[in-house]
PDB file of C-alpha atoms and ligand atoms in Angstrom:
ATOM      1  CA  MET A   1      47.039  30.336 -22.602  1.00  0.00           C
ATOM      2  CA  LYS A   2      43.931  29.313 -25.097  1.00  0.00           C
ATOM      3  CA  LEU A   3      45.360  25.765 -26.792  1.00  0.00           C
ATOM      4  CA  LEU A   4      43.612  23.690 -29.061  1.00  0.00           C
ATOM      5  CA  PHE A   5      43.905  19.639 -29.147  1.00  0.00           C
ATOM      6  CA  ILE A   6      43.425  17.660 -32.326  1.00  0.00           C
ATOM      7  CA  GLY A   7      43.963  14.463 -33.203  1.00  0.00           C
ATOM      8  CA  PRO A   8      42.166  11.372 -34.942  1.00  0.00           C
ATOM      9  CA  PRO A   9      39.704   9.572 -32.370  1.00  0.00           C
ATOM     10  CA  GLY A  10      41.257   7.625 -30.138  1.00  0.00           C
ATOM     11  CA  ALA A  11      44.513   9.249 -30.341  1.00  0.00           C
ATOM     12  CA  GLY A  12      44.097   9.950 -26.239  1.00  0.00           C
ATOM     13  CA  LYS A  13      43.335  13.852 -26.918  1.00  0.00           C
ATOM     14  CA  GLY A  14      40.652  14.018 -24.460  1.00  0.00           C
ATOM     15  CA  THR A  15      42.260  12.129 -21.790  1.00  0.00           C
ATOM     16  CA  GLN A  16      45.365  14.143 -22.318  1.00  0.00           C
ATOM     17  CA  ALA A  17      43.225  17.925 -22.834  1.00  0.00           C
ATOM     18  CA  ALA A  18      41.805  16.567 -19.444  1.00  0.00           C
ATOM     19  CA  ARG A  19      45.359  16.316 -17.783  1.00  0.00           C
ATOM     20  CA  VAL A  20      47.490  19.145 -19.123  1.00  0.00           C
ATOM     21  CA  ALA A  21      44.387  21.528 -18.300  1.00  0.00           C
ATOM     22  CA  ASP A  22      44.807  20.362 -14.869  1.00  0.00           C
ATOM     23  CA  ARG A  23      48.413  21.052 -14.757  1.00  0.00           C
ATOM     24  CA  LEU A  24      47.639  24.430 -16.073  1.00  0.00           C
ATOM     25  CA  GLY A  25      44.649  25.383 -14.231  1.00  0.00           C
ATOM     26  CA  ILE A  26      42.777  26.300 -16.696  1.00  0.00           C
ATOM     27  CA  PRO A  27      39.876  24.665 -18.125  1.00  0.00           C
ATOM     28  CA  HIS A  28      39.430  21.851 -20.075  1.00  0.00           C
ATOM     29  CA  ILE A  29      36.345  22.512 -23.113  1.00  0.00           C
ATOM     30  CA  SER A  30      35.279  19.571 -24.954  1.00  0.00           C
ATOM     31  CA  THR A  31      32.137  19.910 -27.169  1.00  0.00           C
ATOM     32  CA  GLY A  32      32.214  15.651 -27.256  1.00  0.00           C
ATOM     33  CA  ASP A  33      31.435  15.915 -23.457  1.00  0.00           C
ATOM     34  CA  MET A  34      29.257  18.715 -23.361  1.00  0.00           C
ATOM     35  CA  PHE A  35      27.164  17.060 -26.206  1.00  0.00           C
ATOM     36  CA  ARG A  36      27.195  13.736 -24.140  1.00  0.00           C
ATOM     37  CA  HIS A  37      26.085  15.278 -21.225  1.00  0.00           C
ATOM     38  CA  HIS A  38      23.130  16.674 -23.068  1.00  0.00           C
ATOM     39  CA  VAL A  39      22.171  13.677 -24.444  1.00  0.00           C
ATOM     40  CA  SER A  40      22.393  11.399 -20.653  1.00  0.00           C
ATOM     41  CA  THR A  41      20.403  14.355 -19.228  1.00  0.00           C
ATOM     42  CA  GLU A  42      18.025  14.197 -22.274  1.00  0.00           C
ATOM     43  CA  THR A  43      17.788  17.618 -23.150  1.00  0.00           C
ATOM     44  CA  ASP A  44      16.192  18.842 -26.198  1.00  0.00           C
ATOM     45  CA  LEU A  45      19.855  19.314 -27.861  1.00  0.00           C
ATOM     46  CA  GLY A  46      20.552  16.070 -26.588  1.00  0.00           C
ATOM     47  CA  LEU A  47      17.802  14.699 -28.210  1.00  0.00           C
ATOM     48  CA  LEU A  48      18.547  15.848 -31.786  1.00  0.00           C
ATOM     49  CA  VAL A  49      22.207  15.023 -31.709  1.00  0.00           C
ATOM     50  CA  ASP A  50      22.172  11.737 -30.063  1.00  0.00           C
ATOM     51  CA  SER A  51      21.543   9.963 -33.566  1.00  0.00           C
ATOM     52  CA  ILE A  52      24.191  12.195 -35.317  1.00  0.00           C
ATOM     53  CA  MET A  53      26.787  10.862 -32.502  1.00  0.00           C
ATOM     54  CA  LYS A  54      25.584   7.266 -32.844  1.00  0.00           C
ATOM     55  CA  ALA A  55      26.376   7.645 -36.766  1.00  0.00           C
ATOM     56  CA  GLY A  56      29.487   9.123 -36.199  1.00  0.00           C
ATOM     57  CA  GLU A  57      28.477  12.207 -37.816  1.00  0.00           C
ATOM     58  CA  TYR A  58      29.371  15.743 -36.865  1.00  0.00           C
ATOM     59  CA  VAL A  59      26.491  18.104 -35.220  1.00  0.00           C
ATOM     60  CA  PRO A  60      25.879  20.875 -37.804  1.00  0.00           C
ATOM     61  CA  ASP A  61      28.458  23.997 -37.331  1.00  0.00           C
ATOM     62  CA  GLU A  62      25.455  26.423 -36.297  1.00  0.00           C
ATOM     63  CA  ILE A  63      24.489  24.367 -33.057  1.00  0.00           C
ATOM     64  CA  THR A  64      28.324  23.331 -32.182  1.00  0.00           C
ATOM     65  CA  VAL A  65      29.598  26.774 -32.033  1.00  0.00           C
ATOM     66  CA  GLU A  66      26.747  28.444 -30.150  1.00  0.00           C
ATOM     67  CA  MET A  67      27.521  26.044 -27.589  1.00  0.00           C
ATOM     68  CA  LEU A  68      31.047  26.702 -27.609  1.00  0.00           C
ATOM     69  CA  ARG A  69      30.159  30.576 -28.093  1.00  0.00           C
ATOM     70  CA  GLU A  70      28.380  30.303 -24.584  1.00  0.00           C
ATOM     71  CA  ARG A  71      31.203  28.091 -23.000  1.00  0.00           C
ATOM     72  CA  VAL A  72      33.940  30.288 -23.587  1.00  0.00           C
ATOM     73  CA  ALA A  73      31.944  33.844 -22.887  1.00  0.00           C
ATOM     74  CA  GLU A  74      31.799  31.917 -19.080  1.00  0.00           C
ATOM     75  CA  PRO A  75      33.890  33.371 -16.109  1.00  0.00           C
ATOM     76  CA  ASP A  76      36.024  30.595 -15.586  1.00  0.00           C
ATOM     77  CA  ALA A  77      37.620  30.748 -19.191  1.00  0.00           C
ATOM     78  CA  ALA A  78      38.391  34.171 -19.214  1.00  0.00           C
ATOM     79  CA  GLY A  79      42.157  33.027 -18.235  1.00  0.00           C
ATOM     80  CA  GLY A  80      42.276  30.940 -20.973  1.00  0.00           C
ATOM     81  CA  TYR A  81      41.016  26.883 -21.835  1.00  0.00           C
ATOM     82  CA  ILE A  82      41.926  23.685 -23.926  1.00  0.00           C
ATOM     83  CA  LEU A  83      39.307  23.377 -26.538  1.00  0.00           C
ATOM     84  CA  ASP A  84      39.381  19.656 -27.076  1.00  0.00           C
ATOM     85  CA  GLY A  85      37.538  18.432 -29.850  1.00  0.00           C
ATOM     86  CA  PHE A  86      36.278  22.041 -31.336  1.00  0.00           C
ATOM     87  CA  PRO A  87      36.812  23.408 -34.110  1.00  0.00           C
ATOM     88  CA  ARG A  88      36.575  20.372 -35.940  1.00  0.00           C
ATOM     89  CA  THR A  89      35.307  22.011 -39.574  1.00  0.00           C
ATOM     90  CA  ALA A  90      36.451  24.731 -41.726  1.00  0.00           C
ATOM     91  CA  GLY A  91      33.260  26.562 -40.661  1.00  0.00           C
ATOM     92  CA  GLN A  92      34.176  26.365 -36.867  1.00  0.00           C
ATOM     93  CA  VAL A  93      37.664  27.560 -37.868  1.00  0.00           C
ATOM     94  CA  ALA A  94      36.084  30.597 -39.065  1.00  0.00           C
ATOM     95  CA  ALA A  95      33.525  31.120 -36.329  1.00  0.00           C
ATOM     96  CA  LEU A  96      36.595  30.851 -33.587  1.00  0.00           C
ATOM     97  CA  ASP A  97      38.234  33.367 -35.884  1.00  0.00           C
ATOM     98  CA  GLY A  98      35.421  35.390 -35.235  1.00  0.00           C
ATOM     99  CA  LEU A  99      35.079  35.002 -31.863  1.00  0.00           C
ATOM    100  CA  LEU A 100      38.806  35.493 -30.660  1.00  0.00           C
ATOM    101  CA  GLY A 101      40.644  36.821 -33.826  1.00  0.00           C
ATOM    102  CA  GLU A 102      43.301  34.804 -35.875  1.00  0.00           C
ATOM    103  CA  ASP A 103      45.700  35.308 -33.900  1.00  0.00           C
ATOM    104  CA  GLY A 104      43.788  34.276 -30.365  1.00  0.00           C
ATOM    105  CA  LEU A 105      45.244  30.038 -29.974  1.00  0.00           C
ATOM    106  CA  ASP A 106      48.525  30.222 -28.334  1.00  0.00           C
ATOM    107  CA  SER A 107      49.307  26.385 -30.011  1.00  0.00           C
ATOM    108  CA  VAL A 108      47.546  23.644 -31.659  1.00  0.00           C
ATOM    109  CA  VAL A 109      48.851  20.120 -29.955  1.00  0.00           C
ATOM    110  CA  VAL A 110      48.412  17.567 -32.776  1.00  0.00           C
ATOM    111  CA  PHE A 111      48.214  13.893 -31.795  1.00  0.00           C
ATOM    112  CA  ASP A 112      50.754  11.844 -34.250  1.00  0.00           C
ATOM    113  CA  VAL A 113      49.397   8.171 -33.929  1.00  0.00           C
ATOM    114  CA  ASP A 114      49.173   5.053 -36.156  1.00  0.00           C
ATOM    115  CA  GLU A 115      45.869   4.407 -37.632  1.00  0.00           C
ATOM    116  CA  ASP A 116      45.604   0.594 -36.600  1.00  0.00           C
ATOM    117  CA  ALA A 117      46.994   1.511 -32.880  1.00  0.00           C
ATOM    118  CA  LEU A 118      43.736   3.462 -32.884  1.00  0.00           C
ATOM    119  CA  VAL A 119      41.144   1.463 -34.267  1.00  0.00           C
ATOM    120  CA  GLU A 120      42.088  -1.316 -31.495  1.00  0.00           C
ATOM    121  CA  ARG A 121      42.214   1.357 -28.252  1.00  0.00           C
ATOM    122  CA  LEU A 122      38.846   2.319 -29.649  1.00  0.00           C
ATOM    123  CA  LEU A 123      37.115  -1.262 -29.876  1.00  0.00           C
ATOM    124  CA  GLY A 124      38.897  -1.385 -25.948  1.00  0.00           C
ATOM    125  CA  ARG A 125      36.923   1.742 -24.887  1.00  0.00           C
ATOM    126  CA  GLY A 126      33.402   0.419 -24.853  1.00  0.00           C
ATOM    127  CA  ARG A 127      31.579   3.568 -25.628  1.00  0.00           C
ATOM    128  CA  ALA A 128      27.984   3.658 -26.820  1.00  0.00           C
ATOM    129  CA  ASP A 129      29.144   5.409 -29.943  1.00  0.00           C
ATOM    130  CA  ASP A 130      32.232   3.026 -30.373  1.00  0.00           C
ATOM    131  CA  THR A 131      30.857  -0.290 -32.686  1.00  0.00           C
ATOM    132  CA  GLU A 132      33.157  -0.780 -35.858  1.00  0.00           C
ATOM    133  CA  ASP A 133      30.704   0.953 -38.014  1.00  0.00           C
ATOM    134  CA  THR A 134      30.833   4.279 -35.940  1.00  0.00           C
ATOM    135  CA  ILE A 135      34.499   4.400 -35.774  1.00  0.00           C
ATOM    136  CA  ARG A 136      35.029   3.458 -39.137  1.00  0.00           C
ATOM    137  CA  ASN A 137      33.112   6.391 -40.239  1.00  0.00           C
ATOM    138  CA  ARG A 138      34.551   8.944 -37.529  1.00  0.00           C
ATOM    139  CA  PHE A 139      38.004   8.198 -39.320  1.00  0.00           C
ATOM    140  CA  LYS A 140      36.543   8.815 -42.573  1.00  0.00           C
ATOM    141  CA  VAL A 141      34.813  12.414 -41.500  1.00  0.00           C
ATOM    142  CA  TYR A 142      38.425  13.537 -39.635  1.00  0.00           C
ATOM    143  CA  GLU A 143      39.980  12.659 -42.876  1.00  0.00           C
ATOM    144  CA  GLU A 144      37.573  14.568 -44.715  1.00  0.00           C
ATOM    145  CA  GLN A 145      36.883  17.651 -42.600  1.00  0.00           C
ATOM    146  CA  THR A 146      39.411  18.130 -39.824  1.00  0.00           C
ATOM    147  CA  ALA A 147      42.542  17.025 -40.819  1.00  0.00           C
ATOM    148  CA  PRO A 148      42.599  19.791 -43.380  1.00  0.00           C
ATOM    149  CA  LEU A 149      42.697  21.959 -40.469  1.00  0.00           C
ATOM    150  CA  LEU A 150      46.290  21.614 -39.778  1.00  0.00           C
ATOM    151  CA  GLY A 151      47.011  23.046 -42.783  1.00  0.00           C
ATOM    152  CA  ILE A 152      45.304  26.538 -41.732  1.00  0.00           C
ATOM    153  CA  TYR A 153      46.734  26.394 -38.327  1.00  0.00           C
ATOM    154  CA  GLY A 154      50.320  25.265 -39.821  1.00  0.00           C
ATOM    155  CA  GLU A 155      50.275  28.729 -42.005  1.00  0.00           C
ATOM    156  CA  ARG A 156      49.880  30.262 -38.739  1.00  0.00           C
ATOM    157  CA  GLY A 157      53.080  28.651 -37.239  1.00  0.00           C
ATOM    158  CA  LEU A 158      50.927  27.254 -34.051  1.00  0.00           C
ATOM    159  CA  LEU A 159      51.648  23.292 -34.639  1.00  0.00           C
ATOM    160  CA  VAL A 160      53.131  21.372 -32.052  1.00  0.00           C
ATOM    161  CA  HIS A 161      53.232  17.855 -33.300  1.00  0.00           C
ATOM    162  CA  VAL A 162      53.644  15.110 -30.050  1.00  0.00           C
ATOM    163  CA  ASP A 163      53.883  11.372 -30.141  1.00  0.00           C
ATOM    164  CA  GLY A 164      50.606  10.595 -28.914  1.00  0.00           C
ATOM    165  CA  ILE A 165      51.984   6.551 -28.179  1.00  0.00           C
ATOM    166  CA  GLY A 166      53.242   5.404 -24.693  1.00  0.00           C
ATOM    167  CA  GLU A 167      52.120   5.788 -21.246  1.00  0.00           C
ATOM    168  CA  MET A 168      49.655   8.151 -20.195  1.00  0.00           C
ATOM    169  CA  GLU A 169      51.924  10.294 -17.640  1.00  0.00           C
ATOM    170  CA  GLU A 170      54.612  10.118 -20.460  1.00  0.00           C
ATOM    171  CA  ILE A 171      52.645  11.668 -23.245  1.00  0.00           C
ATOM    172  CA  THR A 172      51.383  14.703 -20.758  1.00  0.00           C
ATOM    173  CA  ASP A 173      54.977  15.507 -19.547  1.00  0.00           C
ATOM    174  CA  ARG A 174      55.870  15.563 -23.349  1.00  0.00           C
ATOM    175  CA  ILE A 175      52.900  17.995 -24.362  1.00  0.00           C
ATOM    176  CA  LEU A 176      54.183  20.145 -21.270  1.00  0.00           C
ATOM    177  CA  SER A 177      57.715  20.033 -22.453  1.00  0.00           C
ATOM    178  CA  ALA A 178      56.976  20.537 -25.978  1.00  0.00           C
ATOM    179  CA  LEU A 179      54.531  23.448 -24.970  1.00  0.00           C
ATOM    180  CA  SER A 180      57.280  25.152 -23.001  1.00  0.00           C
ATOM    181  CA  THR A 181      59.977  24.814 -25.758  1.00  0.00           C
ATOM    182  CA  GLN A 182      57.467  26.440 -27.932  1.00  0.00           C
ATOM    183  CA  ASN A 183      56.452  29.197 -26.181  1.00  0.00           C
ATOM    184  CA  SER A 184      60.241  29.968 -25.009  1.00  0.00           C
ATOM    185  CA  GLU A 185      61.443  30.244 -28.935  1.00  0.00           C
ATOM    186  CA  PRO A 186      61.477  33.604 -30.229  1.00  0.00           C
ATOM    187  CA  THR A 187      58.089  34.796 -32.052  1.00  0.00           C
ATOM    188  CA  THR A 188      58.604  35.594 -35.806  1.00  0.00           C
ATOM    189  CA  ASP A 189      57.468  38.562 -37.583  1.00  0.00           C
ATOM    190  CA  ASN A 190      54.497  38.211 -39.927  1.00  0.00           C
ATOM    191  CA  SER A 191      54.186  41.219 -41.048  1.00  0.00           C
TER     192      SER A 191
HETATM  193  P1  AMP B   1      34.585  13.633 -29.530  1.00  0.00           P
HETATM  194  O1  AMP B   1      34.137  13.466 -28.167  1.00  0.00           O
HETATM  195  O2  AMP B   1      35.616  14.709 -29.301  1.00  0.00           O
HETATM  196  O3  AMP B   1      34.983  12.551 -30.052  1.00  0.00           O
HETATM  197  O4  AMP B   1      33.162  13.469 -30.064  1.00  0.00           O
HETATM  198  C1  AMP B   1      31.753  12.934 -29.989  1.00  0.00           C
HETATM  199  C2  AMP B   1      31.089  13.083 -31.551  1.00  0.00           C
HETATM  200  O5  AMP B   1      30.652  14.237 -30.464  1.00  0.00           O
HETATM  201  C3  AMP B   1      31.626  13.598 -32.439  1.00  0.00           C
HETATM  202  O6  AMP B   1      31.606  12.256 -33.198  1.00  0.00           O
HETATM  203  C4  AMP B   1      30.516  14.198 -33.089  1.00  0.00           C
HETATM  204  O7  AMP B   1      29.246  13.460 -33.281  1.00  0.00           O
HETATM  205  C5  AMP B   1      29.945  15.446 -32.189  1.00  0.00           C
HETATM  206  N1  AMP B   1      31.345  16.533 -31.868  1.00  0.00           N
HETATM  207  C6  AMP B   1      32.188  16.737 -30.564  1.00  0.00           C
HETATM  208  N2  AMP B   1      32.245  17.922 -30.999  1.00  0.00           N
HETATM  209  C7  AMP B   1      32.098  18.474 -32.231  1.00  0.00           C
HETATM  210  C8  AMP B   1      32.220  19.294 -33.072  1.00  0.00           C
HETATM  211  N3  AMP B   1      33.426  20.378 -32.957  1.00  0.00           N
HETATM  212  N4  AMP B   1      31.967  19.368 -34.257  1.00  0.00           N
HETATM  213  C9  AMP B   1      30.579  19.054 -35.061  1.00  0.00           C
HETATM  214  N5  AMP B   1      30.438  17.706 -33.918  1.00  0.00           N
HETATM  215  C10 AMP B   1      30.927  17.174 -32.740  1.00  0.00           C
END
């Protein structure tokens, strides 16, 4: 199964992607985690993306797509995976379509969360790229570049909306049950 988790910064998608991937026995692929690993181990890529991440901007598509392409080609990804934080731009959607085909994803899980709750959650997280200015900019970039992806995947009938407010365990169960409901529905003929 190939899933994409999408939602505004701080919606809890990373935590939930890791938990759901664990329950489904498939890898959790987070481009944010991969970039953070490059930064902390001071690779060339890490040195390049550090200031971009600190500003709350997106890493250029060419770099992100190449990193993702290599990751999904690894043997553990052969049976499916959860993509967390990729694709995030229309260009990345096109690149993913090129890799998987337009019908490559099974579902796109969307986190619905109130913005005030998110800012509070992010300020409490204490990550290096969680200053108030960065948070504000990440929201703006999300609205401009990533929110439009919901239109693309919505047209393909892939969206599964999940209420992202609540206890961590409860949200994991919500996601798993929403996915099993979606997958047991008869598929529509798009031809
Ligand atoms: P995340 O952990 O998903 O919130 O990602 C943290 C930061 O990594 C983002 O604010 C971007 O700077 C960068 N990043 C992660 N994934 C992507 C992506 N798909 N495209 C561009 N930049 C990304």
